[in-house]
Structures are given as C-alpha cells and as structure tokens.
Amino acid sequence: MITKLTHKGRPTLINGRNVTSIYMDINNKTNSYQTKITFVNGSVIFVDETMNEVHKLLDETEMGITEHTYD
C-alpha cells in the first residue's frame, strides 16, 4: 500500500500499512504547522499535504483507487 505524498516539496512514497498516527503538529525545523505521520518503528515525517488529504489518499490507496495524477 504505497502512497505518494510530498515532503519538503519533493515526492515521497510511504507505506500506509506502517502508519500508526497522522495529526497536525508544529515542525520545529521549519516552524510551521504541518501534517505529522508516525510509523510503527517510531520514525516520523512531516508532509506538505493536509491531514485530510493524507487520510483520503491512504483510504483511496487501500481501496485500490489509482487514478491520481502525478507530475
């Protein structure tokens, strides 16, 4: 279940099966409010998409919807 997201403006692929939580938080490196994704191994990544966009993309990937347009 690989989903394409954006990290620091660059395409990033994540395995949604390894995600434990998704929430909005302050990214101390950029001092901005971003979506934070936590994985089963404890690692985290901040992505440019909103929490609702990430949730929708992960759900669609799980359901097999692959009609997203990527640059």
JSON list of N, CA, C and O in Angstrom, two decimals, residues 12-48:
[
{"chain": "A", "resi": 12, "resn": "THR", "atom": "N", "xyz": [7.48, 11.87, -2.15]},
{"chain": "A", "resi": 12, "resn": "THR", "atom": "CA", "xyz": [7.89, 10.89, -1.15]},
{"chain": "A", "resi": 12, "resn": "THR", "atom": "C", "xyz": [6.89, 9.75, -1.13]},
{"chain": "A", "resi": 12, "resn": "THR", "atom": "O", "xyz": [5.69, 10.00, -1.09]},
{"chain": "A", "resi": 13, "resn": "LEU", "atom": "N", "xyz": [7.37, 8.53, -1.17]},
{"chain": "A", "resi": 13, "resn": "LEU", "atom": "CA", "xyz": [6.50, 7.37, -1.10]},
{"chain": "A", "resi": 13, "resn": "LEU", "atom": "C", "xyz": [6.49, 6.82, 0.32]},
{"chain": "A", "resi": 13, "resn": "LEU", "atom": "O", "xyz": [7.54, 6.65, 0.93]},
{"chain": "A", "resi": 14, "resn": "ILE", "atom": "N", "xyz": [5.29, 6.54, 0.83]},
{"chain": "A", "resi": 14, "resn": "ILE", "atom": "CA", "xyz": [5.18, 5.94, 2.17]},
{"chain": "A", "resi": 14, "resn": "ILE", "atom": "C", "xyz": [4.35, 4.66, 2.07]},
{"chain": "A", "resi": 14, "resn": "ILE", "atom": "O", "xyz": [3.48, 4.53, 1.21]},
{"chain": "A", "resi": 15, "resn": "ASN", "atom": "N", "xyz": [4.63, 3.75, 2.97]},
{"chain": "A", "resi": 15, "resn": "ASN", "atom": "CA", "xyz": [3.85, 2.52, 3.09]},
{"chain": "A", "resi": 15, "resn": "ASN", "atom": "C", "xyz": [2.79, 2.76, 4.16]},
{"chain": "A", "resi": 15, "resn": "ASN", "atom": "O", "xyz": [3.09, 2.81, 5.35]},
{"chain": "A", "resi": 16, "resn": "GLY", "atom": "N", "xyz": [1.54, 2.92, 3.73]},
{"chain": "A", "resi": 16, "resn": "GLY", "atom": "CA", "xyz": [0.45, 3.21, 4.65]},
{"chain": "A", "resi": 16, "resn": "GLY", "atom": "C", "xyz": [0.21, 2.14, 5.68]},
{"chain": "A", "resi": 16, "resn": "GLY", "atom": "O", "xyz": [-0.35, 2.41, 6.74]},
{"chain": "A", "resi": 17, "resn": "ARG", "atom": "N", "xyz": [0.64, 0.93, 5.42]},
{"chain": "A", "resi": 17, "resn": "ARG", "atom": "CA", "xyz": [0.46, -0.16, 6.40]},
{"chain": "A", "resi": 17, "resn": "ARG", "atom": "C", "xyz": [1.36, 0.01, 7.62]},
{"chain": "A", "resi": 17, "resn": "ARG", "atom": "O", "xyz": [1.14, -0.64, 8.64]},
{"chain": "A", "resi": 18, "resn": "ASN", "atom": "N", "xyz": [2.36, 0.87, 7.50]},
{"chain": "A", "resi": 18, "resn": "ASN", "atom": "CA", "xyz": [3.28, 1.10, 8.62]},
{"chain": "A", "resi": 18, "resn": "ASN", "atom": "C", "xyz": [2.96, 2.38, 9.40]},
{"chain": "A", "resi": 18, "resn": "ASN", "atom": "O", "xyz": [3.69, 2.75, 10.30]},
{"chain": "A", "resi": 19, "resn": "VAL", "atom": "N", "xyz": [1.87, 3.05, 9.05]},
{"chain": "A", "resi": 19, "resn": "VAL", "atom": "CA", "xyz": [1.49, 4.30, 9.71]},
{"chain": "A", "resi": 19, "resn": "VAL", "atom": "C", "xyz": [0.70, 3.98, 10.98]},
{"chain": "A", "resi": 19, "resn": "VAL", "atom": "O", "xyz": [-0.23, 3.18, 10.96]},
{"chain": "A", "resi": 20, "resn": "THR", "atom": "N", "xyz": [1.08, 4.63, 12.08]},
{"chain": "A", "resi": 20, "resn": "THR", "atom": "CA", "xyz": [0.34, 4.45, 13.33]},
{"chain": "A", "resi": 20, "resn": "THR", "atom": "C", "xyz": [-0.51, 5.67, 13.67]},
{"chain": "A", "resi": 20, "resn": "THR", "atom": "O", "xyz": [-1.54, 5.53, 14.32]},
{"chain": "A", "resi": 21, "resn": "SER", "atom": "N", "xyz": [-0.07, 6.87, 13.25]},
{"chain": "A", "resi": 21, "resn": "SER", "atom": "CA", "xyz": [-0.88, 8.06, 13.52]},
{"chain": "A", "resi": 21, "resn": "SER", "atom": "C", "xyz": [-0.57, 9.16, 12.52]},
{"chain": "A", "resi": 21, "resn": "SER", "atom": "O", "xyz": [0.52, 9.22, 11.95]},
{"chain": "A", "resi": 22, "resn": "ILE", "atom": "N", "xyz": [-1.57, 10.01, 12.32]},
{"chain": "A", "resi": 22, "resn": "ILE", "atom": "CA", "xyz": [-1.46, 11.17, 11.44]},
{"chain": "A", "resi": 22, "resn": "ILE", "atom": "C", "xyz": [-2.13, 12.33, 12.17]},
{"chain": "A", "resi": 22, "resn": "ILE", "atom": "O", "xyz": [-3.30, 12.22, 12.56]},
{"chain": "A", "resi": 23, "resn": "TYR", "atom": "N", "xyz": [-1.40, 13.41, 12.38]},
{"chain": "A", "resi": 23, "resn": "TYR", "atom": "CA", "xyz": [-2.00, 14.58, 13.03]},
{"chain": "A", "resi": 23, "resn": "TYR", "atom": "C", "xyz": [-1.23, 15.84, 12.68]},
{"chain": "A", "resi": 23, "resn": "TYR", "atom": "O", "xyz": [-0.11, 15.77, 12.17]},
{"chain": "A", "resi": 24, "resn": "MET", "atom": "N", "xyz": [-1.84, 16.97, 12.94]},
{"chain": "A", "resi": 24, "resn": "MET", "atom": "CA", "xyz": [-1.21, 18.26, 12.68]},
{"chain": "A", "resi": 24, "resn": "MET", "atom": "C", "xyz": [-0.34, 18.62, 13.88]},
{"chain": "A", "resi": 24, "resn": "MET", "atom": "O", "xyz": [-0.74, 18.43, 15.02]},
{"chain": "A", "resi": 25, "resn": "ASP", "atom": "N", "xyz": [0.86, 19.14, 13.60]},
{"chain": "A", "resi": 25, "resn": "ASP", "atom": "CA", "xyz": [1.80, 19.48, 14.66]},
{"chain": "A", "resi": 25, "resn": "ASP", "atom": "C", "xyz": [2.75, 20.56, 14.14]},
{"chain": "A", "resi": 25, "resn": "ASP", "atom": "O", "xyz": [2.86, 20.79, 12.94]},
{"chain": "A", "resi": 26, "resn": "ILE", "atom": "N", "xyz": [3.46, 21.19, 15.04]},
{"chain": "A", "resi": 26, "resn": "ILE", "atom": "CA", "xyz": [4.46, 22.18, 14.67]},
{"chain": "A", "resi": 26, "resn": "ILE", "atom": "C", "xyz": [5.75, 21.45, 14.28]},
{"chain": "A", "resi": 26, "resn": "ILE", "atom": "O", "xyz": [6.27, 20.65, 15.04]},
{"chain": "A", "resi": 27, "resn": "ASN", "atom": "N", "xyz": [6.22, 21.74, 13.07]},
{"chain": "A", "resi": 27, "resn": "ASN", "atom": "CA", "xyz": [7.51, 21.21, 12.61]},
{"chain": "A", "resi": 27, "resn": "ASN", "atom": "C", "xyz": [8.56, 22.19, 13.11]},
{"chain": "A", "resi": 27, "resn": "ASN", "atom": "O", "xyz": [8.66, 23.31, 12.61]},
{"chain": "A", "resi": 28, "resn": "ASN", "atom": "N", "xyz": [9.34, 21.79, 14.11]},
{"chain": "A", "resi": 28, "resn": "ASN", "atom": "CA", "xyz": [10.32, 22.67, 14.71]},
{"chain": "A", "resi": 28, "resn": "ASN", "atom": "C", "xyz": [11.43, 23.08, 13.75]},
{"chain": "A", "resi": 28, "resn": "ASN", "atom": "O", "xyz": [12.05, 24.13, 13.92]},
{"chain": "A", "resi": 29, "resn": "LYS", "atom": "N", "xyz": [11.68, 22.28, 12.73]},
{"chain": "A", "resi": 29, "resn": "LYS", "atom": "CA", "xyz": [12.73, 22.61, 11.76]},
{"chain": "A", "resi": 29, "resn": "LYS", "atom": "C", "xyz": [12.31, 23.76, 10.85]},
{"chain": "A", "resi": 29, "resn": "LYS", "atom": "O", "xyz": [13.14, 24.55, 10.41]},
{"chain": "A", "resi": 30, "resn": "THR", "atom": "N", "xyz": [11.02, 23.83, 10.53]},
{"chain": "A", "resi": 30, "resn": "THR", "atom": "CA", "xyz": [10.53, 24.89, 9.63]},
{"chain": "A", "resi": 30, "resn": "THR", "atom": "C", "xyz": [9.65, 25.90, 10.36]},
{"chain": "A", "resi": 30, "resn": "THR", "atom": "O", "xyz": [9.25, 26.89, 9.77]},
{"chain": "A", "resi": 31, "resn": "ASN", "atom": "N", "xyz": [9.35, 25.63, 11.61]},
{"chain": "A", "resi": 31, "resn": "ASN", "atom": "CA", "xyz": [8.49, 26.47, 12.43]},
{"chain": "A", "resi": 31, "resn": "ASN", "atom": "C", "xyz": [7.12, 26.68, 11.76]},
{"chain": "A", "resi": 31, "resn": "ASN", "atom": "O", "xyz": [6.57, 27.77, 11.77]},
{"chain": "A", "resi": 32, "resn": "SER", "atom": "N", "xyz": [6.60, 25.61, 11.16]},
{"chain": "A", "resi": 32, "resn": "SER", "atom": "CA", "xyz": [5.30, 25.69, 10.51]},
{"chain": "A", "resi": 32, "resn": "SER", "atom": "C", "xyz": [4.40, 24.55, 10.97]},
{"chain": "A", "resi": 32, "resn": "SER", "atom": "O", "xyz": [4.88, 23.53, 11.48]},
{"chain": "A", "resi": 33, "resn": "TYR", "atom": "N", "xyz": [3.11, 24.76, 10.82]},
{"chain": "A", "resi": 33, "resn": "TYR", "atom": "CA", "xyz": [2.10, 23.78, 11.21]},
{"chain": "A", "resi": 33, "resn": "TYR", "atom": "C", "xyz": [1.89, 22.83, 10.03]},
{"chain": "A", "resi": 33, "resn": "TYR", "atom": "O", "xyz": [1.43, 23.26, 8.97]},
{"chain": "A", "resi": 34, "resn": "GLN", "atom": "N", "xyz": [2.27, 21.55, 10.18]},
{"chain": "A", "resi": 34, "resn": "GLN", "atom": "CA", "xyz": [2.21, 20.59, 9.09]},
{"chain": "A", "resi": 34, "resn": "GLN", "atom": "C", "xyz": [1.64, 19.27, 9.57]},
{"chain": "A", "resi": 34, "resn": "GLN", "atom": "O", "xyz": [1.50, 19.03, 10.77]},
{"chain": "A", "resi": 35, "resn": "THR", "atom": "N", "xyz": [1.35, 18.41, 8.62]},
{"chain": "A", "resi": 35, "resn": "THR", "atom": "CA", "xyz": [0.87, 17.07, 8.93]},
{"chain": "A", "resi": 35, "resn": "THR", "atom": "C", "xyz": [2.05, 16.19, 9.32]},
{"chain": "A", "resi": 35, "resn": "THR", "atom": "O", "xyz": [3.02, 16.07, 8.59]},
{"chain": "A", "resi": 36, "resn": "LYS", "atom": "N", "xyz": [1.93, 15.57, 10.48]},
{"chain": "A", "resi": 36, "resn": "LYS", "atom": "CA", "xyz": [2.99, 14.69, 11.01]},
{"chain": "A", "resi": 36, "resn": "LYS", "atom": "C", "xyz": [2.49, 13.25, 10.93]},
{"chain": "A", "resi": 36, "resn": "LYS", "atom": "O", "xyz": [1.41, 12.93, 11.40]},
{"chain": "A", "resi": 37, "resn": "ILE", "atom": "N", "xyz": [3.30, 12.40, 10.32]},
{"chain": "A", "resi": 37, "resn": "ILE", "atom": "CA", "xyz": [2.97, 10.98, 10.20]},
{"chain": "A", "resi": 37, "resn": "ILE", "atom": "C", "xyz": [3.97, 10.19, 11.04]},
{"chain": "A", "resi": 37, "resn": "ILE", "atom": "O", "xyz": [5.18, 10.36, 10.90]},
{"chain": "A", "resi": 38, "resn": "THR", "atom": "N", "xyz": [3.44, 9.34, 11.92]},
{"chain": "A", "resi": 38, "resn": "THR", "atom": "CA", "xyz": [4.28, 8.49, 12.76]},
{"chain": "A", "resi": 38, "resn": "THR", "atom": "C", "xyz": [4.15, 7.05, 12.27]},
{"chain": "A", "resi": 38, "resn": "THR", "atom": "O", "xyz": [3.04, 6.59, 11.96]},
{"chain": "A", "resi": 39, "resn": "PHE", "atom": "N", "xyz": [5.28, 6.36, 12.21]},
{"chain": "A", "resi": 39, "resn": "PHE", "atom": "CA", "xyz": [5.32, 4.99, 11.72]},
{"chain": "A", "resi": 39, "resn": "PHE", "atom": "C", "xyz": [5.52, 4.00, 12.86]},
{"chain": "A", "resi": 39, "resn": "PHE", "atom": "O", "xyz": [5.92, 4.39, 13.96]},
{"chain": "A", "resi": 40, "resn": "VAL", "atom": "N", "xyz": [5.28, 2.72, 12.60]},
{"chain": "A", "resi": 40, "resn": "VAL", "atom": "CA", "xyz": [5.35, 1.68, 13.62]},
{"chain": "A", "resi": 40, "resn": "VAL", "atom": "C", "xyz": [6.72, 1.59, 14.28]},
{"chain": "A", "resi": 40, "resn": "VAL", "atom": "O", "xyz": [6.82, 1.21, 15.45]},
{"chain": "A", "resi": 41, "resn": "ASN", "atom": "N", "xyz": [7.77, 1.96, 13.58]},
{"chain": "A", "resi": 41, "resn": "ASN", "atom": "CA", "xyz": [9.12, 1.90, 14.17]},
{"chain": "A", "resi": 41, "resn": "ASN", "atom": "C", "xyz": [9.47, 3.15, 14.96]},
{"chain": "A", "resi": 41, "resn": "ASN", "atom": "O", "xyz": [10.58, 3.28, 15.46]},
{"chain": "A", "resi": 42, "resn": "GLY", "atom": "N", "xyz": [8.51, 4.10, 15.06]},
{"chain": "A", "resi": 42, "resn": "GLY", "atom": "CA", "xyz": [8.73, 5.31, 15.85]},
{"chain": "A", "resi": 42, "resn": "GLY", "atom": "C", "xyz": [9.24, 6.49, 15.04]},
{"chain": "A", "resi": 42, "resn": "GLY", "atom": "O", "xyz": [9.29, 7.61, 15.56]},
{"chain": "A", "resi": 43, "resn": "SER", "atom": "N", "xyz": [9.62, 6.28, 13.79]},
{"chain": "A", "resi": 43, "resn": "SER", "atom": "CA", "xyz": [10.09, 7.40, 12.98]},
{"chain": "A", "resi": 43, "resn": "SER", "atom": "C", "xyz": [8.92, 8.28, 12.58]},
{"chain": "A", "resi": 43, "resn": "SER", "atom": "O", "xyz": [7.76, 7.84, 12.57]},
{"chain": "A", "resi": 44, "resn": "VAL", "atom": "N", "xyz": [9.21, 9.52, 12.26]},
{"chain": "A", "resi": 44, "resn": "VAL", "atom": "CA", "xyz": [8.18, 10.48, 11.86]},
{"chain": "A", "resi": 44, "resn": "VAL", "atom": "C", "xyz": [8.61, 11.22, 10.60]},
{"chain": "A", "resi": 44, "resn": "VAL", "atom": "O", "xyz": [9.81, 11.29, 10.30]},
{"chain": "A", "resi": 45, "resn": "ILE", "atom": "N", "xyz": [7.63, 11.73, 9.88]},
{"chain": "A", "resi": 45, "resn": "ILE", "atom": "CA", "xyz": [7.88, 12.56, 8.72]},
{"chain": "A", "resi": 45, "resn": "ILE", "atom": "C", "xyz": [6.80, 13.63, 8.69]},
{"chain": "A", "resi": 45, "resn": "ILE", "atom": "O", "xyz": [5.64, 13.37, 9.03]},
{"chain": "A", "resi": 46, "resn": "PHE", "atom": "N", "xyz": [7.19, 14.84, 8.34]},
{"chain": "A", "resi": 46, "resn": "PHE", "atom": "CA", "xyz": [6.23, 15.91, 8.10]},
{"chain": "A", "resi": 46, "resn": "PHE", "atom": "C", "xyz": [6.00, 15.99, 6.60]},
{"chain": "A", "resi": 46, "resn": "PHE", "atom": "O", "xyz": [6.95, 15.94, 5.82]},
{"chain": "A", "resi": 47, "resn": "VAL", "atom": "N", "xyz": [4.74, 16.10, 6.19]},
{"chain": "A", "resi": 47, "resn": "VAL", "atom": "CA", "xyz": [4.42, 16.19, 4.77]},
{"chain": "A", "resi": 47, "resn": "VAL", "atom": "C", "xyz": [3.66, 17.48, 4.49]},
{"chain": "A", "resi": 47, "resn": "VAL", "atom": "O", "xyz": [3.07, 18.09, 5.39]},
{"chain": "A", "resi": 48, "resn": "ASP", "atom": "N", "xyz": [3.68, 17.88, 3.23]},
{"chain": "A", "resi": 48, "resn": "ASP", "atom": "CA", "xyz": [3.06, 19.14, 2.81]},
{"chain": "A", "resi": 48, "resn": "ASP", "atom": "C", "xyz": [1.54, 19.05, 2.71]},
{"chain": "A", "resi": 48, "resn": "ASP", "atom": "O", "xyz": [0.84, 20.05, 2.84]}
]
